[in-house]
Amino acid sequence: MTETPPPRRARAEIDLGALRANVRTLRARVAPHAQVMAVVKADAYGHGAVRCARAALEAGVGWLGTATPHEALALRAAGLTDARILCWLWTPGDPFAEGVEAGLDITVSGLWALREVVAAVRETGRPARVQLKADTGLGRNGCQPADWAELVGEALKAEKDGLVTVTGLWSHFACADEPGHPSIASQLDVFRTMLDYAEKAGVRPEVRHIANSPATLTLPETHFDLVRPGIAMYGVSPAPELGTPADFGLRPVMTLKASIALVKQVPGGHGVSYGHHYVTEGETHLGLVPVGYADGIPRHASGRGPVLVGDRVRRVAGRVAMDQFVVDLGGDTVEPGADAVLFGPGDRGEPTAQDWAEAADTIAYEIVTRIGARVPRVYVNG
């Protein structure tokens, strides 16, 4: 069987061996009784949801997590029929009936959602699994403490009628990536109070959970019955000020490469890319990298984004355009087709996603997640 040659223009190499190792590292950080949910929303943070979900399940996770129901249903359609999948970002009119039939654990943050779940149960004739989400201070999705008693009461009525099973109670931190932030202790106190109320009212959840990636890595008191690592599973530090991926025993999973499309010599004083924000100081060689903001390369990194070409890290020369950008090779030259490595684990001298985040004044989550569909994913160590 002949291997398909890697795409030449650009490719995101996804190291599934690194992902499995990261999962094992994260599992080792939590108590033996606590389960691990692999968060694979947003196409697994740009890494490919189906392949990453399978690798995470192979490494021993007990749950998968998605934001939208369409993401969750796509996992079911791909053959992940036995995995427990929690889906949390529902809107009115979403495919609740399909979610019930697919056996998803459906997050309910308000009475409207519970009513839609009950209607879907009556339509399908199949009971639903729901998890009640509490807003403990993040101020996004989730039920406010003032409305919690009513939501818990209605969910218990639906459970008594055989329509739903309440499988979980959960929440989400606002500032777990900022050690010592007062909101962490405050949210944890509110969460415990809301858990206590629900359990005294009669809820018997399988899992209680609040820990995201930074809490999984640094706040063991938040682990409860389940943790939900997202970005950490892909080998990116959720809190660079707390440590690099290597400090946490993690390895970046994505390496983004492109092939140099053109190398040419130009004289000094030559403008480069739109607006001529970069002008060559003297005679030099320019290398054309055939990816741009249509591929997810942040335009905000114009003039700053680092790229390994040959044995040296260069910077984007001038503006990042829609489909391409330029690096100034100085007195060096390479052949067309040579690799330009935008980011990877960093152990071969290449930049990391964090380096690009700093160049674009953003976070590394965004760097890996924004790499577009025009860049094929090539899986290694599968």
PDB file of N, CA and C in Angstrom, residues 66-137:
ATOM      1  N   THR A  66     -18.586  18.517  23.599  1.00  0.00           N
ATOM      2  CA  THR A  66     -18.706  19.424  22.460  1.00  0.00           C
ATOM      3  C   THR A  66     -19.508  20.651  22.883  1.00  0.00           C
ATOM      4  N   ALA A  67     -19.363  21.705  22.110  1.00  0.00           N
ATOM      5  CA  ALA A  67     -20.175  22.893  22.341  1.00  0.00           C
ATOM      6  C   ALA A  67     -21.551  22.722  21.688  1.00  0.00           C
ATOM      7  N   THR A  68     -21.586  22.583  20.367  1.00  0.00           N
ATOM      8  CA  THR A  68     -22.864  22.572  19.659  1.00  0.00           C
ATOM      9  C   THR A  68     -23.385  21.152  19.463  1.00  0.00           C
ATOM     10  N   PRO A  69     -24.706  21.014  19.358  1.00  0.00           N
ATOM     11  CA  PRO A  69     -25.258  19.680  19.093  1.00  0.00           C
ATOM     12  C   PRO A  69     -24.816  19.111  17.758  1.00  0.00           C
ATOM     13  N   HIS A  70     -24.581  19.978  16.787  1.00  0.00           N
ATOM     14  CA  HIS A  70     -24.156  19.481  15.477  1.00  0.00           C
ATOM     15  C   HIS A  70     -22.778  18.831  15.567  1.00  0.00           C
ATOM     16  N   GLU A  71     -21.907  19.370  16.413  1.00  0.00           N
ATOM     17  CA  GLU A  71     -20.607  18.729  16.633  1.00  0.00           C
ATOM     18  C   GLU A  71     -20.794  17.344  17.252  1.00  0.00           C
ATOM     19  N   ALA A  72     -21.676  17.267  18.240  1.00  0.00           N
ATOM     20  CA  ALA A  72     -21.903  15.992  18.915  1.00  0.00           C
ATOM     21  C   ALA A  72     -22.519  14.966  17.971  1.00  0.00           C
ATOM     22  N   LEU A  73     -23.496  15.392  17.182  1.00  0.00           N
ATOM     23  CA  LEU A  73     -24.151  14.471  16.257  1.00  0.00           C
ATOM     24  C   LEU A  73     -23.183  14.007  15.169  1.00  0.00           C
ATOM     25  N   ALA A  74     -22.241  14.860  14.783  1.00  0.00           N
ATOM     26  CA  ALA A  74     -21.236  14.449  13.800  1.00  0.00           C
ATOM     27  C   ALA A  74     -20.347  13.342  14.347  1.00  0.00           C
ATOM     28  N   LEU A  75     -20.040  13.386  15.642  1.00  0.00           N
ATOM     29  CA  LEU A  75     -19.263  12.303  16.245  1.00  0.00           C
ATOM     30  C   LEU A  75     -20.049  10.998  16.215  1.00  0.00           C
ATOM     31  N   ARG A  76     -21.328  11.077  16.536  1.00  0.00           N
ATOM     32  CA  ARG A  76     -22.161   9.869  16.456  1.00  0.00           C
ATOM     33  C   ARG A  76     -22.197   9.338  15.014  1.00  0.00           C
ATOM     34  N   ALA A  77     -22.363  10.225  14.050  1.00  0.00           N
ATOM     35  CA  ALA A  77     -22.440   9.804  12.650  1.00  0.00           C
ATOM     36  C   ALA A  77     -21.140   9.178  12.178  1.00  0.00           C
ATOM     37  N   ALA A  78     -20.025   9.554  12.808  1.00  0.00           N
ATOM     38  CA  ALA A  78     -18.719   8.998  12.437  1.00  0.00           C
ATOM     39  C   ALA A  78     -18.469   7.648  13.087  1.00  0.00           C
ATOM     40  N   GLY A  79     -19.424   7.154  13.867  1.00  0.00           N
ATOM     41  CA  GLY A  79     -19.288   5.822  14.437  1.00  0.00           C
ATOM     42  C   GLY A  79     -18.952   5.782  15.904  1.00  0.00           C
ATOM     43  N   LEU A  80     -18.862   6.944  16.557  1.00  0.00           N
ATOM     44  CA  LEU A  80     -18.583   6.969  17.996  1.00  0.00           C
ATOM     45  C   LEU A  80     -19.911   6.829  18.738  1.00  0.00           C
ATOM     46  N   THR A  81     -20.440   5.639  18.676  1.00  0.00           N
ATOM     47  CA  THR A  81     -21.808   5.409  19.146  1.00  0.00           C
ATOM     48  C   THR A  81     -21.889   5.065  20.622  1.00  0.00           C
ATOM     49  N   ASP A  82     -20.800   4.595  21.205  1.00  0.00           N
ATOM     50  CA  ASP A  82     -20.851   4.151  22.596  1.00  0.00           C
ATOM     51  C   ASP A  82     -20.338   5.188  23.590  1.00  0.00           C
ATOM     52  N   ALA A  83     -19.575   6.170  23.121  1.00  0.00           N
ATOM     53  CA  ALA A  83     -18.979   7.153  24.029  1.00  0.00           C
ATOM     54  C   ALA A  83     -20.057   8.048  24.635  1.00  0.00           C
ATOM     55  N   ARG A  84     -19.886   8.407  25.889  1.00  0.00           N
ATOM     56  CA  ARG A  84     -20.733   9.422  26.492  1.00  0.00           C
ATOM     57  C   ARG A  84     -20.295  10.781  25.958  1.00  0.00           C
ATOM     58  N   ILE A  85     -21.249  11.560  25.486  1.00  0.00           N
ATOM     59  CA  ILE A  85     -20.958  12.874  24.911  1.00  0.00           C
ATOM     60  C   ILE A  85     -21.839  13.914  25.591  1.00  0.00           C
ATOM     61  N   LEU A  86     -21.192  14.891  26.220  1.00  0.00           N
ATOM     62  CA  LEU A  86     -21.902  16.030  26.794  1.00  0.00           C
ATOM     63  C   LEU A  86     -21.848  17.191  25.812  1.00  0.00           C
ATOM     64  N   CYS A  87     -23.009  17.785  25.557  1.00  0.00           N
ATOM     65  CA  CYS A  87     -23.107  18.933  24.649  1.00  0.00           C
ATOM     66  C   CYS A  87     -23.764  20.070  25.415  1.00  0.00           C
ATOM     67  N   TRP A  88     -23.187  21.286  25.329  1.00  0.00           N
ATOM     68  CA  TRP A  88     -23.649  22.328  26.254  1.00  0.00           C
ATOM     69  C   TRP A  88     -24.193  23.604  25.626  1.00  0.00           C
ATOM     70  N   LEU A  89     -24.030  23.844  24.350  1.00  0.00           N
ATOM     71  CA  LEU A  89     -24.453  25.140  23.814  1.00  0.00           C
ATOM     72  C   LEU A  89     -25.650  24.955  22.883  1.00  0.00           C
ATOM     73  N   TRP A  90     -26.816  24.882  23.484  1.00  0.00           N
ATOM     74  CA  TRP A  90     -28.065  24.686  22.745  1.00  0.00           C
ATOM     75  C   TRP A  90     -28.801  26.017  22.614  1.00  0.00           C
ATOM     76  N   THR A  91     -29.493  26.180  21.500  1.00  0.00           N
ATOM     77  CA  THR A  91     -30.339  27.354  21.297  1.00  0.00           C
ATOM     78  C   THR A  91     -31.745  26.885  20.922  1.00  0.00           C
ATOM     79  N   PRO A  92     -32.752  27.723  21.120  1.00  0.00           N
ATOM     80  CA  PRO A  92     -34.116  27.315  20.774  1.00  0.00           C
ATOM     81  C   PRO A  92     -34.206  26.857  19.321  1.00  0.00           C
ATOM     82  N   GLY A  93     -34.883  25.741  19.118  1.00  0.00           N
ATOM     83  CA  GLY A  93     -35.037  25.200  17.774  1.00  0.00           C
ATOM     84  C   GLY A  93     -33.924  24.261  17.358  1.00  0.00           C
ATOM     85  N   ASP A  94     -32.921  24.051  18.203  1.00  0.00           N
ATOM     86  CA  ASP A  94     -31.856  23.105  17.884  1.00  0.00           C
ATOM     87  C   ASP A  94     -32.419  21.684  17.815  1.00  0.00           C
ATOM     88  N   PRO A  95     -31.642  20.737  17.283  1.00  0.00           N
ATOM     89  CA  PRO A  95     -32.152  19.366  17.086  1.00  0.00           C
ATOM     90  C   PRO A  95     -32.187  18.557  18.382  1.00  0.00           C
ATOM     91  N   PHE A  96     -33.081  18.949  19.281  1.00  0.00           N
ATOM     92  CA  PHE A  96     -33.186  18.239  20.557  1.00  0.00           C
ATOM     93  C   PHE A  96     -33.621  16.787  20.355  1.00  0.00           C
ATOM     94  N   ALA A  97     -34.567  16.556  19.442  1.00  0.00           N
ATOM     95  CA  ALA A  97     -35.027  15.180  19.232  1.00  0.00           C
ATOM     96  C   ALA A  97     -33.891  14.299  18.740  1.00  0.00           C
ATOM     97  N   GLU A  98     -33.093  14.814  17.803  1.00  0.00           N
ATOM     98  CA  GLU A  98     -31.950  14.045  17.314  1.00  0.00           C
ATOM     99  C   GLU A  98     -30.951  13.796  18.440  1.00  0.00           C
ATOM    100  N   GLY A  99     -30.775  14.816  19.305  1.00  0.00           N
ATOM    101  CA  GLY A  99     -29.865  14.645  20.428  1.00  0.00           C
ATOM    102  C   GLY A  99     -30.334  13.572  21.398  1.00  0.00           C
ATOM    103  N   VAL A 100     -31.631  13.542  21.661  1.00  0.00           N
ATOM    104  CA  VAL A 100     -32.189  12.516  22.542  1.00  0.00           C
ATOM    105  C   VAL A 100     -32.006  11.141  21.917  1.00  0.00           C
ATOM    106  N   GLU A 101     -32.339  11.020  20.634  1.00  0.00           N
ATOM    107  CA  GLU A 101     -32.210   9.730  19.954  1.00  0.00           C
ATOM    108  C   GLU A 101     -30.756   9.263  19.899  1.00  0.00           C
ATOM    109  N   ALA A 102     -29.829  10.220  19.829  1.00  0.00           N
ATOM    110  CA  ALA A 102     -28.408   9.873  19.766  1.00  0.00           C
ATOM    111  C   ALA A 102     -27.809   9.580  21.133  1.00  0.00           C
ATOM    112  N   GLY A 103     -28.604   9.717  22.179  1.00  0.00           N
ATOM    113  CA  GLY A 103     -28.116   9.413  23.515  1.00  0.00           C
ATOM    114  C   GLY A 103     -27.124  10.418  24.051  1.00  0.00           C
ATOM    115  N   LEU A 104     -27.239  11.683  23.620  1.00  0.00           N
ATOM    116  CA  LEU A 104     -26.351  12.714  24.141  1.00  0.00           C
ATOM    117  C   LEU A 104     -26.751  13.076  25.570  1.00  0.00           C
ATOM    118  N   ASP A 105     -25.792  13.537  26.347  1.00  0.00           N
ATOM    119  CA  ASP A 105     -26.095  14.185  27.619  1.00  0.00           C
ATOM    120  C   ASP A 105     -26.281  15.666  27.318  1.00  0.00           C
ATOM    121  N   ILE A 106     -27.496  16.152  27.498  1.00  0.00           N
ATOM    122  CA  ILE A 106     -27.876  17.489  27.055  1.00  0.00           C
ATOM    123  C   ILE A 106     -27.809  18.457  28.233  1.00  0.00           C
ATOM    124  N   THR A 107     -27.030  19.517  28.068  1.00  0.00           N
ATOM    125  CA  THR A 107     -26.945  20.520  29.121  1.00  0.00           C
ATOM    126  C   THR A 107     -28.195  21.393  29.125  1.00  0.00           C
ATOM    127  N   VAL A 108     -28.724  21.613  30.319  1.00  0.00           N
ATOM    128  CA  VAL A 108     -29.892  22.469  30.515  1.00  0.00           C
ATOM    129  C   VAL A 108     -29.488  23.586  31.470  1.00  0.00           C
ATOM    130  N   SER A 109     -29.636  24.828  30.985  1.00  0.00           N
ATOM    131  CA  SER A 109     -29.284  25.998  31.799  1.00  0.00           C
ATOM    132  C   SER A 109     -30.488  26.847  32.170  1.00  0.00           C
ATOM    133  N   GLY A 110     -31.651  26.488  31.607  1.00  0.00           N
ATOM    134  CA  GLY A 110     -32.855  27.266  31.871  1.00  0.00           C
ATOM    135  C   GLY A 110     -34.088  26.446  31.574  1.00  0.00           C
ATOM    136  N   LEU A 111     -35.232  26.940  32.026  1.00  0.00           N
ATOM    137  CA  LEU A 111     -36.480  26.193  31.872  1.00  0.00           C
ATOM    138  C   LEU A 111     -36.851  25.990  30.410  1.00  0.00           C
ATOM    139  N   TRP A 112     -36.534  26.963  29.550  1.00  0.00           N
ATOM    140  CA  TRP A 112     -36.905  26.794  28.136  1.00  0.00           C
ATOM    141  C   TRP A 112     -36.245  25.532  27.568  1.00  0.00           C
ATOM    142  N   ALA A 113     -34.979  25.297  27.935  1.00  0.00           N
ATOM    143  CA  ALA A 113     -34.260  24.138  27.405  1.00  0.00           C
ATOM    144  C   ALA A 113     -34.853  22.844  27.951  1.00  0.00           C
ATOM    145  N   LEU A 114     -35.202  22.837  29.231  1.00  0.00           N
ATOM    146  CA  LEU A 114     -35.820  21.647  29.800  1.00  0.00           C
ATOM    147  C   LEU A 114     -37.133  21.337  29.091  1.00  0.00           C
ATOM    148  N   ARG A 115     -37.904  22.378  28.783  1.00  0.00           N
ATOM    149  CA  ARG A 115     -39.171  22.161  28.066  1.00  0.00           C
ATOM    150  C   ARG A 115     -38.917  21.572  26.678  1.00  0.00           C
ATOM    151  N   GLU A 116     -37.877  22.058  25.992  1.00  0.00           N
ATOM    152  CA  GLU A 116     -37.573  21.502  24.661  1.00  0.00           C
ATOM    153  C   GLU A 116     -37.123  20.051  24.768  1.00  0.00           C
ATOM    154  N   VAL A 117     -36.381  19.724  25.808  1.00  0.00           N
ATOM    155  CA  VAL A 117     -35.969  18.335  26.008  1.00  0.00           C
ATOM    156  C   VAL A 117     -37.198  17.461  26.245  1.00  0.00           C
ATOM    157  N   VAL A 118     -38.106  17.912  27.102  1.00  0.00           N
ATOM    158  CA  VAL A 118     -39.310  17.126  27.393  1.00  0.00           C
ATOM    159  C   VAL A 118     -40.140  16.937  26.126  1.00  0.00           C
ATOM    160  N   ALA A 119     -40.260  17.978  25.312  1.00  0.00           N
ATOM    161  CA  ALA A 119     -40.999  17.848  24.041  1.00  0.00           C
ATOM    162  C   ALA A 119     -40.319  16.831  23.131  1.00  0.00           C
ATOM    163  N   ALA A 120     -38.980  16.834  23.111  1.00  0.00           N
ATOM    164  CA  ALA A 120     -38.247  15.875  22.281  1.00  0.00           C
ATOM    165  C   ALA A 120     -38.440  14.446  22.785  1.00  0.00           C
ATOM    166  N   VAL A 121     -38.527  14.291  24.110  1.00  0.00           N
ATOM    167  CA  VAL A 121     -38.773  12.965  24.682  1.00  0.00           C
ATOM    168  C   VAL A 121     -40.153  12.459  24.271  1.00  0.00           C
ATOM    169  N   ARG A 122     -41.139  13.338  24.322  1.00  0.00           N
ATOM    170  CA  ARG A 122     -42.491  12.928  23.921  1.00  0.00           C
ATOM    171  C   ARG A 122     -42.535  12.601  22.428  1.00  0.00           C
ATOM    172  N   GLU A 123     -41.738  13.322  21.632  1.00  0.00           N
ATOM    173  CA  GLU A 123     -41.708  13.068  20.182  1.00  0.00           C
ATOM    174  C   GLU A 123     -41.032  11.743  19.853  1.00  0.00           C
ATOM    175  N   THR A 124     -39.960  11.442  20.549  1.00  0.00           N
ATOM    176  CA  THR A 124     -39.164  10.265  20.213  1.00  0.00           C
ATOM    177  C   THR A 124     -39.575   9.021  20.993  1.00  0.00           C
ATOM    178  N   GLY A 125     -40.254   9.236  22.120  1.00  0.00           N
ATOM    179  CA  GLY A 125     -40.599   8.106  22.962  1.00  0.00           C
ATOM    180  C   GLY A 125     -39.418   7.535  23.716  1.00  0.00           C
ATOM    181  N   ARG A 126     -38.349   8.324  23.816  1.00  0.00           N
ATOM    182  CA  ARG A 126     -37.128   7.859  24.477  1.00  0.00           C
ATOM    183  C   ARG A 126     -36.738   8.845  25.576  1.00  0.00           C
ATOM    184  N   PRO A 127     -36.455   8.387  26.789  1.00  0.00           N
ATOM    185  CA  PRO A 127     -36.050   9.321  27.848  1.00  0.00           C
ATOM    186  C   PRO A 127     -34.708   9.968  27.529  1.00  0.00           C
ATOM    187  N   ALA A 128     -34.494  11.139  28.121  1.00  0.00           N
ATOM    188  CA  ALA A 128     -33.291  11.922  27.838  1.00  0.00           C
ATOM    189  C   ALA A 128     -32.380  11.954  29.055  1.00  0.00           C
ATOM    190  N   ARG A 129     -31.086  12.115  28.766  1.00  0.00           N
ATOM    191  CA  ARG A 129     -30.113  12.393  29.819  1.00  0.00           C
ATOM    192  C   ARG A 129     -29.819  13.881  29.797  1.00  0.00           C
ATOM    193  N   VAL A 130     -29.922  14.528  30.952  1.00  0.00           N
ATOM    194  CA  VAL A 130     -29.650  15.963  31.031  1.00  0.00           C
ATOM    195  C   VAL A 130     -28.652  16.237  32.152  1.00  0.00           C
ATOM    196  N   GLN A 131     -27.900  17.318  31.976  1.00  0.00           N
ATOM    197  CA  GLN A 131     -27.036  17.823  33.030  1.00  0.00           C
ATOM    198  C   GLN A 131     -27.398  19.287  33.259  1.00  0.00           C
ATOM    199  N   LEU A 132     -27.548  19.652  34.516  1.00  0.00           N
ATOM    200  CA  LEU A 132     -27.932  21.017  34.873  1.00  0.00           C
ATOM    201  C   LEU A 132     -26.660  21.842  35.073  1.00  0.00           C
ATOM    202  N   LYS A 133     -26.584  22.967  34.373  1.00  0.00           N
ATOM    203  CA  LYS A 133     -25.401  23.815  34.479  1.00  0.00           C
ATOM    204  C   LYS A 133     -25.709  25.039  35.330  1.00  0.00           C
ATOM    205  N   ALA A 134     -24.818  25.300  36.276  1.00  0.00           N
ATOM    206  CA  ALA A 134     -24.969  26.432  37.192  1.00  0.00           C
ATOM    207  C   ALA A 134     -24.043  27.570  36.772  1.00  0.00           C
ATOM    208  N   ASP A 135     -24.562  28.782  36.773  1.00  0.00           N
ATOM    209  CA  ASP A 135     -23.719  29.967  36.593  1.00  0.00           C
ATOM    210  C   ASP A 135     -23.231  30.386  37.968  1.00  0.00           C
ATOM    211  N   THR A 136     -21.990  30.027  38.262  1.00  0.00           N
ATOM    212  CA  THR A 136     -21.420  30.318  39.581  1.00  0.00           C
ATOM    213  C   THR A 136     -20.624  31.620  39.594  1.00  0.00           C
ATOM    214  N   GLY A 137     -20.658  32.347  38.469  1.00  0.00           N
ATOM    215  CA  GLY A 137     -19.949  33.624  38.434  1.00  0.00           C
ATOM    216  C   GLY A 137     -19.314  33.981  37.114  1.00  0.00           C
TER     217      GLY A 137
END
